[in-house]
CSV table of C-alpha atoms in Angstrom, one decimal:
chain,number,residue,atom,x,y,z
A,1,MET,CA,73.6,159.3,9.8
A,2,ARG,CA,74.9,162.8,10.5
A,3,SER,CA,73.9,162.6,14.0
A,4,ASP,CA,76.4,159.5,14.3
A,5,VAL,CA,79.1,161.4,12.5
A,6,SER,CA,78.6,164.5,14.7
A,7,GLN,CA,78.6,162.1,17.8
A,8,ILE,CA,81.9,160.5,16.8
A,9,ILE,CA,83.7,163.9,16.0
A,10,LEU,CA,82.9,165.3,19.3
A,11,LEU,CA,84.0,161.9,21.3
A,12,LEU,CA,87.3,162.3,19.4
A,13,ILE,CA,87.8,166.0,20.5
A,14,ALA,CA,86.7,165.1,24.1
A,15,VAL,CA,89.4,162.3,23.9
A,16,LEU,CA,92.1,164.1,22.2
A,17,VAL,CA,92.1,167.5,24.0
A,18,PRO,CA,92.8,165.8,27.6
A,19,LEU,CA,95.3,163.2,26.1
A,20,LEU,CA,97.4,166.0,24.4
A,21,LEU,CA,97.2,168.1,27.8
A,22,PHE,CA,98.2,165.0,29.9
A,23,LYS,CA,101.2,164.2,27.3
A,24,PHE,CA,102.5,167.9,27.5
A,25,LYS,CA,101.8,168.2,31.3
A,26,ARG,CA,99.5,171.0,31.1
A,27,HIS,CA,97.4,170.2,33.7
A,28,ASP,CA,96.3,173.8,34.2
A,29,LEU,CA,94.9,173.8,31.0
A,30,LEU,CA,93.2,170.2,31.7
A,31,LEU,CA,91.7,171.7,35.1
A,32,SER,CA,90.4,174.2,33.0
A,33,TRP,CA,89.0,172.0,30.3
A,34,VAL,CA,87.3,169.6,32.9
A,35,CYS,CA,85.6,172.5,35.0
A,36,LEU,CA,84.5,174.2,31.7
A,37,THR,CA,83.0,170.8,30.3
A,38,LEU,CA,80.9,170.7,33.4
A,39,PHE,CA,78.5,173.2,32.0
A,40,VAL,CA,79.5,173.3,28.4
A,41,GLN,CA,78.1,169.9,27.5
A,42,LEU,CA,78.6,169.8,23.9
A,43,PHE,CA,81.3,167.0,24.2
A,44,ASP,CA,79.1,164.6,26.2
A,45,THR,CA,78.6,162.0,23.9
A,46,THR,CA,75.9,159.0,23.9
A,47,ILE,CA,77.5,156.7,21.6
A,48,LEU,CA,77.6,153.7,24.0
A,49,THR,CA,76.1,155.4,27.3
A,50,ASN,CA,75.9,159.0,28.4
A,51,LEU,CA,79.6,160.0,28.8
A,52,PRO,CA,80.4,163.7,29.9
A,53,ALA,CA,83.8,164.6,28.9
A,54,GLY,CA,84.9,165.0,32.6
A,55,ARG,CA,84.5,161.3,33.1
A,56,ILE,CA,86.5,160.7,30.3
A,57,VAL,CA,89.4,162.3,32.1
A,58,GLY,CA,88.6,160.3,34.9
A,59,LEU,CA,88.8,157.0,32.8
A,60,MET,CA,92.2,158.5,31.4
A,61,TYR,CA,93.6,159.2,34.7
A,62,LEU,CA,92.7,156.0,36.4
A,63,PRO,CA,95.8,154.0,36.2
A,64,VAL,CA,97.5,156.9,37.8
A,65,ALA,CA,94.6,157.1,40.3
A,66,LEU,CA,94.9,154.0,41.3
A,67,LYS,CA,98.5,154.0,41.9
A,68,HIS,CA,98.1,157.3,43.9
A,69,PHE,CA,95.1,155.8,46.0
A,70,ARG,CA,96.9,153.5,48.4
A,71,HIS,CA,98.3,157.2,49.7
A,72,TRP,CA,94.5,158.6,49.5
A,73,VAL,CA,93.1,155.4,51.4
A,74,LYS,CA,94.4,156.6,54.5
A,75,TYR,CA,92.3,159.6,55.0
A,76,ARG,CA,88.8,159.0,56.2
A,77,PRO,CA,87.1,160.4,53.5
A,78,ALA,CA,88.3,157.8,50.8
A,79,GLN,CA,87.7,155.2,53.3
A,80,ALA,CA,84.1,156.4,53.6
A,81,TRP,CA,83.9,155.9,49.9
A,82,LEU,CA,85.6,153.0,49.7
A,83,LEU,CA,83.3,151.4,52.1
A,84,ASN,CA,80.3,152.8,50.4
A,85,TYR,CA,81.4,151.4,46.9
A,86,GLY,CA,82.2,148.2,48.1
A,87,TYR,CA,78.6,147.7,49.8
A,88,LEU,CA,77.1,149.0,46.4
A,89,LEU,CA,79.0,146.1,44.6
A,90,ILE,CA,77.6,143.6,47.0
A,91,LEU,CA,74.0,145.3,46.2
A,92,GLY,CA,74.7,145.2,42.5
A,93,VAL,CA,75.8,141.4,42.4
A,94,LEU,CA,72.4,140.8,44.3
A,95,PHE,CA,70.0,142.9,42.7
A,96,GLY,CA,71.8,143.2,39.1
A,97,PHE,CA,72.9,139.4,38.5
A,98,LEU,CA,71.7,136.7,41.3
A,99,TRP,CA,67.9,138.3,41.5
A,100,PRO,CA,67.8,141.3,39.1
A,101,TRP,CA,65.3,143.8,39.2
A,102,PRO,CA,62.7,143.0,36.4
A,103,ASP,CA,62.1,145.3,33.6
A,104,SER,CA,58.5,146.4,33.2
A,105,THR,CA,59.2,147.2,29.4
A,106,MET,CA,60.6,143.9,28.5
A,107,MET,CA,62.9,146.0,25.8
A,108,ARG,CA,65.1,148.1,27.4
A,109,PRO,CA,68.4,148.0,25.7
A,110,PHE,CA,71.4,146.3,28.0
A,111,THR,CA,72.8,149.3,29.5
A,112,LEU,CA,69.6,150.0,30.9
A,113,THR,CA,68.7,146.3,32.3
A,114,ALA,CA,69.6,145.3,35.8
A,115,PRO,CA,73.0,143.8,34.7
A,116,GLY,CA,74.0,146.6,32.5
A,117,ARG,CA,73.1,149.5,34.8
A,118,THR,CA,75.2,147.8,37.7
A,119,LEU,CA,78.4,147.4,35.3
A,120,VAL,CA,77.8,151.0,34.0
A,121,TYR,CA,77.0,152.8,37.0
A,122,SER,CA,80.0,150.8,38.7
A,123,ILE,CA,82.4,151.8,36.3
A,124,ARG,CA,81.0,155.5,36.4
A,125,MET,CA,81.8,155.8,40.0
A,126,ILE,CA,85.2,154.7,39.5
A,127,SER,CA,85.6,157.2,37.2
A,128,ASP,CA,84.1,159.9,39.0
A,129,ILE,CA,86.4,159.2,42.0
A,130,SER,CA,89.3,159.0,39.6
A,131,LEU,CA,88.4,162.5,38.7
A,132,THR,CA,88.0,163.1,42.2
A,133,VAL,CA,92.1,162.3,42.8
A,134,TYR,CA,92.9,164.4,39.9
A,135,ILE,CA,91.4,167.3,41.1
A,136,ALA,CA,92.3,167.1,44.9
A,137,GLU,CA,96.1,166.4,43.5
A,138,GLN,CA,95.9,169.5,41.2
A,139,LEU,CA,94.4,171.9,44.1
A,140,ARG,CA,97.3,171.0,46.3
A,141,ILE,CA,99.3,173.5,43.7
A,142,PRO,CA,98.8,177.3,45.2
A,143,GLY,CA,96.6,179.2,43.0
A,144,ARG,CA,94.7,176.3,41.6
A,145,LEU,CA,91.5,177.0,43.1
A,146,TYR,CA,91.1,180.3,41.7
A,147,LEU,CA,91.7,178.8,38.3
A,148,LEU,CA,88.9,175.9,39.1
A,149,GLY,CA,86.6,179.0,39.9
A,150,ARG,CA,87.7,181.1,37.1
A,151,ALA,CA,86.9,177.8,34.7
A,152,LEU,CA,83.8,177.2,36.1
A,153,VAL,CA,82.2,180.5,35.5
A,154,ALA,CA,83.5,180.7,32.0
A,155,GLY,CA,81.7,177.3,31.4
A,156,THR,CA,78.7,178.9,33.0
A,157,SER,CA,78.9,182.1,31.2
A,158,LEU,CA,79.3,180.5,27.8
A,159,SER,CA,76.4,178.6,28.0
A,160,ALA,CA,74.5,181.3,29.5
A,161,LEU,CA,75.1,183.5,26.3
A,162,ALA,CA,74.2,180.7,23.9
A,163,GLY,CA,71.0,180.5,25.8
A,164,LEU,CA,70.1,184.1,25.3
A,165,PHE,CA,71.4,183.8,21.6
A,166,THR,CA,69.0,181.1,21.4
A,167,MET,CA,66.2,183.1,23.0
A,168,PHE,CA,66.5,185.9,20.5
A,169,THR,CA,67.7,184.3,17.4
A,170,GLY,CA,65.6,180.7,18.0
A,171,ILE,CA,68.7,179.2,16.6
A,172,ASP,CA,69.5,175.9,18.7
A,173,LEU,CA,73.6,176.0,19.2
A,174,VAL,CA,73.6,172.5,20.4
A,175,TYR,CA,71.5,171.1,17.7
A,176,LEU,CA,73.2,173.2,14.7
A,177,ILE,CA,76.7,171.7,16.3
A,178,THR,CA,75.7,167.6,17.7
A,179,ASP,CA,72.7,167.2,15.5
A,180,PHE,CA,72.0,164.6,18.2
A,181,GLU,CA,68.3,165.0,17.9
A,182,GLU,CA,65.7,167.4,16.9
A,183,GLN,CA,64.9,169.8,19.6
A,184,PHE,CA,61.5,171.3,19.3
A,185,LEU,CA,62.6,174.4,21.2
A,186,THR,CA,60.5,177.6,21.4
A,187,ALA,CA,62.5,181.1,21.5
A,188,GLU,CA,60.8,181.2,24.9
A,189,ARG,CA,63.1,178.6,26.9
A,190,ALA,CA,66.6,178.1,26.0
A,191,HIS,CA,68.7,175.6,27.2
A,192,GLY,CA,72.0,177.2,26.2
A,193,LEU,CA,75.0,174.7,25.7
A,194,SER,CA,73.0,172.1,27.8
A,195,ALA,CA,70.9,169.4,26.7
A,196,GLU,CA,67.7,171.1,28.2
A,197,PRO,CA,66.9,174.2,30.2
A,198,ARG,CA,67.2,172.4,33.7
A,199,GLY,CA,70.7,172.0,32.9
A,200,LEU,CA,71.4,175.7,31.7
A,201,GLY,CA,69.7,176.8,34.8
A,202,LEU,CA,71.6,174.4,37.1
A,203,ALA,CA,74.7,176.0,35.5
A,204,CYS,CA,73.8,179.5,35.7
A,205,ALA,CA,73.0,179.0,39.5
A,206,TYR,CA,76.4,177.8,40.0
A,207,GLY,CA,78.1,180.4,38.2
A,208,LEU,CA,76.5,183.2,40.0
A,209,MET,CA,77.0,181.7,43.6
A,210,ILE,CA,80.9,181.0,42.7
A,211,LEU,CA,80.8,184.7,41.6
A,212,LEU,CA,79.2,186.0,44.4
A,213,VAL,CA,81.8,184.5,46.7
A,214,GLY,CA,84.8,185.0,44.6
A,215,GLN,CA,83.9,188.5,43.2
A,216,ARG,CA,87.3,190.6,41.9
A,217,LYS,CA,89.0,187.5,42.9
A,218,LEU,CA,88.0,185.8,39.8
A,219,PHE,CA,87.0,188.5,37.6
A,220,ARG,CA,87.2,192.4,37.6
A,221,LEU,CA,84.2,192.2,35.9
A,222,TRP,CA,82.3,190.1,38.0
A,223,PRO,CA,78.9,192.3,38.1
A,224,LEU,CA,78.7,191.6,34.4
A,225,LEU,CA,79.0,188.3,34.2
A,226,VAL,CA,76.3,188.2,37.2
A,227,VAL,CA,74.0,189.9,35.0
A,228,VAL,CA,74.9,187.3,32.2
A,229,ASN,CA,74.7,184.4,34.3
A,230,LEU,CA,71.2,185.8,35.9
A,231,ALA,CA,69.7,186.6,32.6
A,232,GLY,CA,70.7,183.0,31.2
A,233,LEU,CA,68.9,181.1,34.2
A,234,PHE,CA,65.9,183.6,33.7
A,235,SER,CA,65.9,182.5,30.2
A,236,THR,CA,65.3,179.1,30.8
A,237,ALA,CA,62.0,179.7,33.0
A,238,SER,CA,63.1,176.7,34.7
A,239,THR,CA,61.3,176.4,38.5
A,240,SER,CA,64.3,173.9,39.6
A,241,ALA,CA,66.8,176.8,38.9
A,242,LEU,CA,65.0,179.1,40.6
A,243,VAL,CA,64.8,176.8,43.6
A,244,LEU,CA,68.3,175.8,43.3
A,245,LEU,CA,69.6,179.8,43.3
A,246,THR,CA,67.3,180.4,46.2
A,247,ALA,CA,69.1,177.6,48.1
A,248,GLY,CA,72.2,179.1,47.4
A,249,ILE,CA,70.9,182.6,48.4
A,250,VAL,CA,69.7,181.6,51.7
A,251,THR,CA,73.2,179.5,52.3
A,252,GLY,CA,75.3,182.5,51.3
A,253,TRP,CA,73.2,185.0,53.7
A,254,VAL,CA,73.4,182.4,56.5
A,255,PHE,CA,77.0,181.2,56.6
A,256,PHE,CA,79.1,183.9,54.4
A,257,SER,CA,80.8,187.1,55.1
A,258,ASN,CA,79.1,190.7,55.2
A,259,ARG,CA,81.0,191.2,51.8
A,260,THR,CA,79.1,188.1,50.2
A,261,ARG,CA,75.7,189.4,51.6
A,262,GLY,CA,76.7,192.6,49.6
A,263,ALA,CA,76.9,191.1,46.7
A,264,ILE,CA,73.3,189.1,47.1
A,265,LEU,CA,71.8,192.1,47.6
A,266,PHE,CA,73.3,193.6,44.2
A,267,LEU,CA,72.0,189.9,42.9
A,268,GLY,CA,68.5,191.1,43.8
A,269,LEU,CA,68.7,194.5,42.5
A,270,ALA,CA,70.1,192.9,39.2
A,271,ALA,CA,67.1,190.2,38.9
A,272,ALA,CA,64.5,193.1,39.7
A,273,LEU,CA,65.8,195.0,36.8
A,274,LEU,CA,65.9,192.1,34.5
A,275,ILE,CA,62.2,190.9,35.3
A,276,PHE,CA,61.3,194.6,34.8
A,277,ALA,CA,62.8,194.9,31.6
A,278,ALA,CA,61.7,191.7,30.3
A,279,SER,CA,58.0,192.3,31.1
A,280,ILE,CA,58.3,195.6,29.1
A,281,PHE,CA,60.6,194.7,26.2
A,282,LEU,CA,59.9,191.1,25.9
A,283,PRO,CA,56.3,190.6,26.8
A,284,THR,CA,55.6,187.3,24.9
A,285,GLN,CA,58.8,185.6,26.4
A,286,PHE,CA,57.9,187.1,29.8
A,287,ASN,CA,54.2,185.9,29.8
A,288,SER,CA,55.4,182.4,28.7
A,289,ALA,CA,57.8,182.0,31.4
A,290,VAL,CA,55.7,182.8,34.2
A,291,GLN,CA,52.8,180.6,33.0
A,292,THR,CA,55.6,177.9,32.7
A,293,ILE,CA,56.8,178.7,36.4
A,294,GLN,CA,53.2,178.6,37.7
A,295,ALA,CA,52.4,175.4,36.0
A,296,ARG,CA,55.2,173.8,37.7
A,297,ILE,CA,54.6,175.5,41.0
A,298,ASP,CA,50.9,174.7,41.1
A,299,PRO,CA,50.4,170.9,41.1
A,300,SER,CA,46.7,171.0,40.3
A,301,VAL,CA,47.4,169.8,36.6
A,302,LYS,CA,49.4,166.8,37.5
A,303,LEU,CA,47.5,165.6,40.7
A,304,ASN,CA,44.0,166.3,38.7
A,305,GLY,CA,41.9,163.5,39.7
A,306,ILE,CA,44.2,162.0,42.2
A,307,PRO,CA,42.5,161.1,45.4
A,308,PRO,CA,44.4,162.3,48.5
A,309,GLY,CA,47.1,159.9,49.8
A,310,THR,CA,49.3,159.8,52.8
A,311,PHE,CA,51.7,162.4,53.9
A,312,GLY,CA,54.4,160.9,52.1
A,313,GLN,CA,52.4,160.3,48.9
A,314,GLU,CA,51.3,163.9,48.7
A,315,ILE,CA,55.0,164.9,49.0
A,316,ALA,CA,55.9,162.5,46.4
A,317,TYR,CA,53.1,163.8,44.0
A,318,ARG,CA,54.8,167.2,44.0
A,319,LEU,CA,58.3,165.8,43.0
A,320,ASP,CA,59.6,165.2,39.4
A,321,VAL,CA,58.5,161.8,38.0
A,322,PHE,CA,61.6,160.3,38.7
A,323,ASP,CA,62.1,161.5,42.2
A,324,ALA,CA,58.3,160.5,42.9
A,325,SER,CA,58.6,157.0,41.6
A,326,ALA,CA,61.7,156.1,43.6
A,327,MET,CA,59.9,157.7,47.1
A,328,LEU,CA,56.8,156.0,46.1
A,329,PHE,CA,58.5,152.6,46.0
A,330,PHE,CA,60.3,153.1,49.3
A,331,LEU,CA,57.0,154.1,50.8
A,332,GLU,CA,55.5,150.7,49.5
A,333,GLU,CA,58.8,149.0,50.0
A,334,PRO,CA,60.8,150.8,53.2
A,335,PHE,CA,63.0,147.8,53.3
A,336,TYR,CA,64.9,148.8,50.2
A,337,ALA,CA,65.1,152.3,51.9
A,338,LEU,CA,67.1,151.0,54.5
A,339,VAL,CA,69.6,148.6,52.4
A,340,GLY,CA,69.4,150.5,49.0
A,341,THR,CA,68.5,148.9,45.6
A,342,GLY,CA,72.0,148.9,44.1
A,343,PRO,CA,74.2,151.0,41.7
A,344,GLY,CA,71.7,153.0,39.6
A,345,LEU,CA,69.1,150.3,39.9
A,346,VAL,CA,66.4,152.3,41.5
A,347,SER,CA,64.4,153.4,38.2
A,348,LEU,CA,63.8,149.7,37.5
A,349,PRO,CA,61.6,149.0,40.5
A,350,ALA,CA,60.3,152.7,40.4
A,351,SER,CA,58.8,152.1,36.9
A,352,TYR,CA,55.9,150.2,38.7
A,353,HIS,CA,55.4,153.1,41.2
A,354,VAL,CA,55.2,156.3,38.6
A,355,PRO,CA,52.4,158.6,40.5
A,356,PRO,CA,49.1,158.5,38.9
A,357,GLY,CA,47.5,161.0,37.1
A,358,LEU,CA,49.6,163.0,34.4
A,359,TYR,CA,52.7,161.0,34.9
A,360,SER,CA,51.4,157.9,34.9
A,361,ALA,CA,49.5,158.7,31.3
A,362,ILE,CA,53.1,159.6,30.2
A,363,TRP,CA,55.4,157.1,31.5
A,364,THR,CA,53.5,153.7,31.5
A,365,PRO,CA,54.6,150.5,32.6
A,366,GLU,CA,55.8,149.5,29.0
A,367,VAL,CA,57.7,152.9,28.9
A,368,GLY,CA,59.1,152.8,32.3
A,369,VAL,CA,61.3,155.5,33.9
A,370,ASN,CA,64.8,155.6,32.8
A,371,SER,CA,66.7,158.4,35.0
A,372,LEU,CA,67.6,158.4,38.4
A,373,PRO,CA,66.2,160.8,40.8
A,374,PHE,CA,67.6,164.3,40.8
A,375,HIS,CA,67.9,165.2,44.5
A,376,GLY,CA,71.0,164.0,45.9
A,377,ILE,CA,70.2,162.7,49.4
A,378,LEU,CA,67.3,160.6,47.6
A,379,LEU,CA,69.8,159.4,45.0
A,380,GLU,CA,72.0,158.2,47.8
A,381,ILE,CA,69.4,156.1,49.5
A,382,SER,CA,68.2,154.7,46.3
A,383,ASN,CA,71.9,153.5,45.8
A,384,GLY,CA,73.1,152.6,49.2
A,385,GLY,CA,70.2,153.0,51.7
A,386,LEU,CA,70.8,154.0,55.1
A,387,LEU,CA,74.4,152.9,55.3
A,388,GLY,CA,75.1,155.0,51.7
A,389,VAL,CA,73.6,158.0,53.2
A,390,LEU,CA,75.7,157.9,56.5
A,391,LEU,CA,78.7,157.5,54.6
A,392,TRP,CA,78.1,160.5,52.3
A,393,ILE,CA,77.4,162.8,55.2
A,394,ALA,CA,80.8,161.5,56.9
A,395,GLN,CA,82.5,162.4,54.0
A,396,VAL,CA,80.7,166.1,53.6
A,397,ILE,CA,81.4,166.6,57.3
A,398,LEU,CA,85.0,165.7,57.2
A,399,CYS,CA,85.9,167.8,53.9
A,400,TRP,CA,84.0,170.7,55.8
A,401,LEU,CA,85.9,170.7,58.7
A,402,ALA,CA,89.2,170.4,56.9
A,403,LEU,CA,88.2,173.0,54.7
A,404,ARG,CA,87.2,175.4,57.9
A,405,HIS,CA,90.6,174.8,59.2
A,406,LEU,CA,92.6,176.0,56.3
A,407,ALA,CA,90.1,179.1,56.1
A,408,ASN,CA,90.7,180.1,59.7
A,409,ARG,CA,94.3,179.0,60.4
A,410,GLN,CA,96.5,179.9,57.9
A,411,GLU,CA,99.7,181.9,58.6
A,412,ASP,CA,99.8,183.2,54.8
A,413,THR,CA,97.1,185.6,54.0
A,414,ARG,CA,96.5,184.4,50.1
A,415,ALA,CA,96.4,181.0,51.2
A,416,MET,CA,93.9,181.8,53.8
A,417,ASP,CA,91.7,183.7,51.1
A,418,GLU,CA,92.2,181.0,48.8
A,419,TRP,CA,91.0,178.2,51.3
A,420,SER,CA,88.1,180.3,52.5
A,421,PHE,CA,86.8,180.5,48.7
A,422,ALA,CA,87.0,176.6,48.5
A,423,TRP,CA,85.3,176.2,51.7
A,424,ALA,CA,82.4,178.6,50.3
A,425,VAL,CA,82.3,176.6,47.1
A,426,PHE,CA,82.1,173.1,48.3
A,427,LEU,CA,79.2,174.4,51.0
A,428,ILE,CA,77.8,175.4,47.9
A,429,GLY,CA,78.1,172.3,46.0
A,430,THR,CA,77.0,170.2,49.0
A,431,VAL,CA,73.8,172.2,49.1
A,432,PHE,CA,73.2,172.3,45.4
A,433,TYR,CA,73.9,168.6,45.4
A,434,VAL,CA,71.2,167.7,47.9
A,435,VAL,CA,68.5,170.1,45.9
A,436,GLN,CA,69.4,169.0,42.3
A,437,ILE,CA,72.2,166.5,41.0
A,438,SER,CA,73.8,167.1,37.6
A,439,ILE,CA,74.4,164.6,34.6
A,440,SER,CA,78.0,166.1,34.8
A,441,PRO,CA,80.5,165.1,37.4
A,442,VAL,CA,80.0,168.4,39.5
A,443,TRP,CA,79.9,166.6,42.5
A,444,SER,CA,83.3,164.9,41.6
A,445,VAL,CA,85.0,168.5,41.5
A,446,MET,CA,83.5,169.3,44.6
A,447,LEU,CA,84.6,166.2,46.4
A,448,GLY,CA,88.1,166.8,45.1
A,449,ILE,CA,88.0,170.2,46.8
A,450,GLY,CA,87.6,168.6,50.0
A,451,TRP,CA,89.9,165.5,49.5
A,452,ALA,CA,92.6,168.0,49.1
A,453,ALA,CA,91.4,170.0,52.0
A,454,VAL,CA,91.9,166.9,54.4
A,455,ARG,CA,95.1,165.8,52.9
A,456,LEU,CA,96.7,169.5,53.3
A,457,VAL,CA,95.4,169.5,57.1
A,458,ARG,CA,97.0,166.2,57.7
A,459,GLU,CA,100.2,166.9,55.9
A,460,ASN,CA,100.7,170.0,58.0
A,461,GLU,CA,100.0,168.4,61.3
A,462,GLU,CA,102.6,165.7,60.5
A,463,GLN,CA,105.2,168.5,59.5
A,464,LEU,CA,104.4,170.2,62.8
A,465,VAL,CA,105.0,166.8,64.6
A,466,TYR,CA,108.2,166.2,62.5
A,467,ALA,CA,109.5,169.8,63.6
A,468,LEU,CA,108.6,169.2,67.5
A,469,ARG,CA,110.3,165.7,67.3
A,470,ARG,CA,113.5,167.2,65.7
A,471,GLN,CA,113.5,170.1,68.0
A,472,ALA,CA,112.8,167.8,71.2
A,473,ARG,CA,115.8,165.4,69.7
A,474,ASP,CA,118.1,168.5,69.5
A,475,ALA,CA,117.5,169.3,72.8
A,476,GLY,CA,117.9,165.6,74.4
A,477,TYR,CA,113.9,165.2,75.2
A,478,PHE,CA,113.1,162.7,72.6
A,479,ASN,CA,114.4,159.1,71.9
A,480,PRO,CA,113.9,157.9,68.4
A,481,ALA,CA,114.5,154.4,69.1
A,482,LEU,CA,111.6,154.3,71.6
A,483,ASP,CA,109.4,156.9,69.6
A,484,ARG,CA,108.6,158.7,72.6
A,485,PHE,CA,109.4,161.9,74.6
A,486,ARG,CA,111.2,161.7,78.0
């Protein structure tokens, strides 16, 4: 009973805060709220379905977004998204209603059945793109990009501090505040203000990389925040978080400036010192973390007794159960890798393809898998097949080109620095999405950065053409009636 009351109170807060900020037109604070709650997930409720606080903002902004979308649809990234969404709706009708995927458990709640997932995921996509439009509108205002970066880091740092508090005290703040479910959390693995250690690790990886590219432009004490987020990441003992951070470091070293490379070296030194200190002063937690990571890197436990398979199967066996099940399904039914399974529907057929061994002992057909793949590209394939992946890649390329243009071709130095920061954050967000998606709408924020850049580049080009036409008309070289130069 107390759990239901806690969830209702948190939902009311998640609704009332943006409502008030919308009413008083404090969009700077609302932007900060969205970015903060991406990683402070206390306000993500599950009364009807999983509903992160950022998606509530997207739903609230939906009437305005629909009104403004006619202005956005002339830009190619929006056209690519609209085409992908239309295709997913067709797949949803086919595999969600006309020929729905069967339920191996025969007792899923409606929201997890084929029709229910089709409706929920389709609405979720509408909410996410509404949030993207809102973010893009806000980022057209100078200074908002740095505000976005500060809010993201504030959220990751708060969650990291909560994780360290849990590690040293054993007090689970998420359970204490939400009372959602009993967390059998030991002092060795923390999850901060997220639902699980993986979520805190992902948050800290984002915070670290944003700090490395933003540095003093975000916070004067950025080295201290690097240490906080790094300690928070280590407290999770999350292998996926370490993989994510490694991907971010490689991306930063290859694509970013020497200033960022110097910050990466500082990160490496801080990591070495933290690991050494933990081994001396926290030997129990340190040894437990090492064993946890080794167990996840070494697949021998979950592969024990499983006969060798094909190359694709051997890769799938080493993935998380949700990614592995989806991949094994596509290896068995490659047709659906080409056309897709519909919006958020892959877990239904994937429940029949859980890898043998440890996973199949836990996720039996009677239990099934309910989560979507965590790897972004596999998720895009699962939803929309080859077309969905190509349209996602098209959006990324178009946004990346626009961001690079703004980062390199600005007369205003401040604007150039700000869009250079935006380009770096977008690239990191893209790499992180490919490696590990988030339950919060982080990708909507990243896409909002790219859409804002695409629109600004187009507006700059249109202003330039208008200025040239006006000069030509004044000089007598342009005929407005014929809309061409002489």
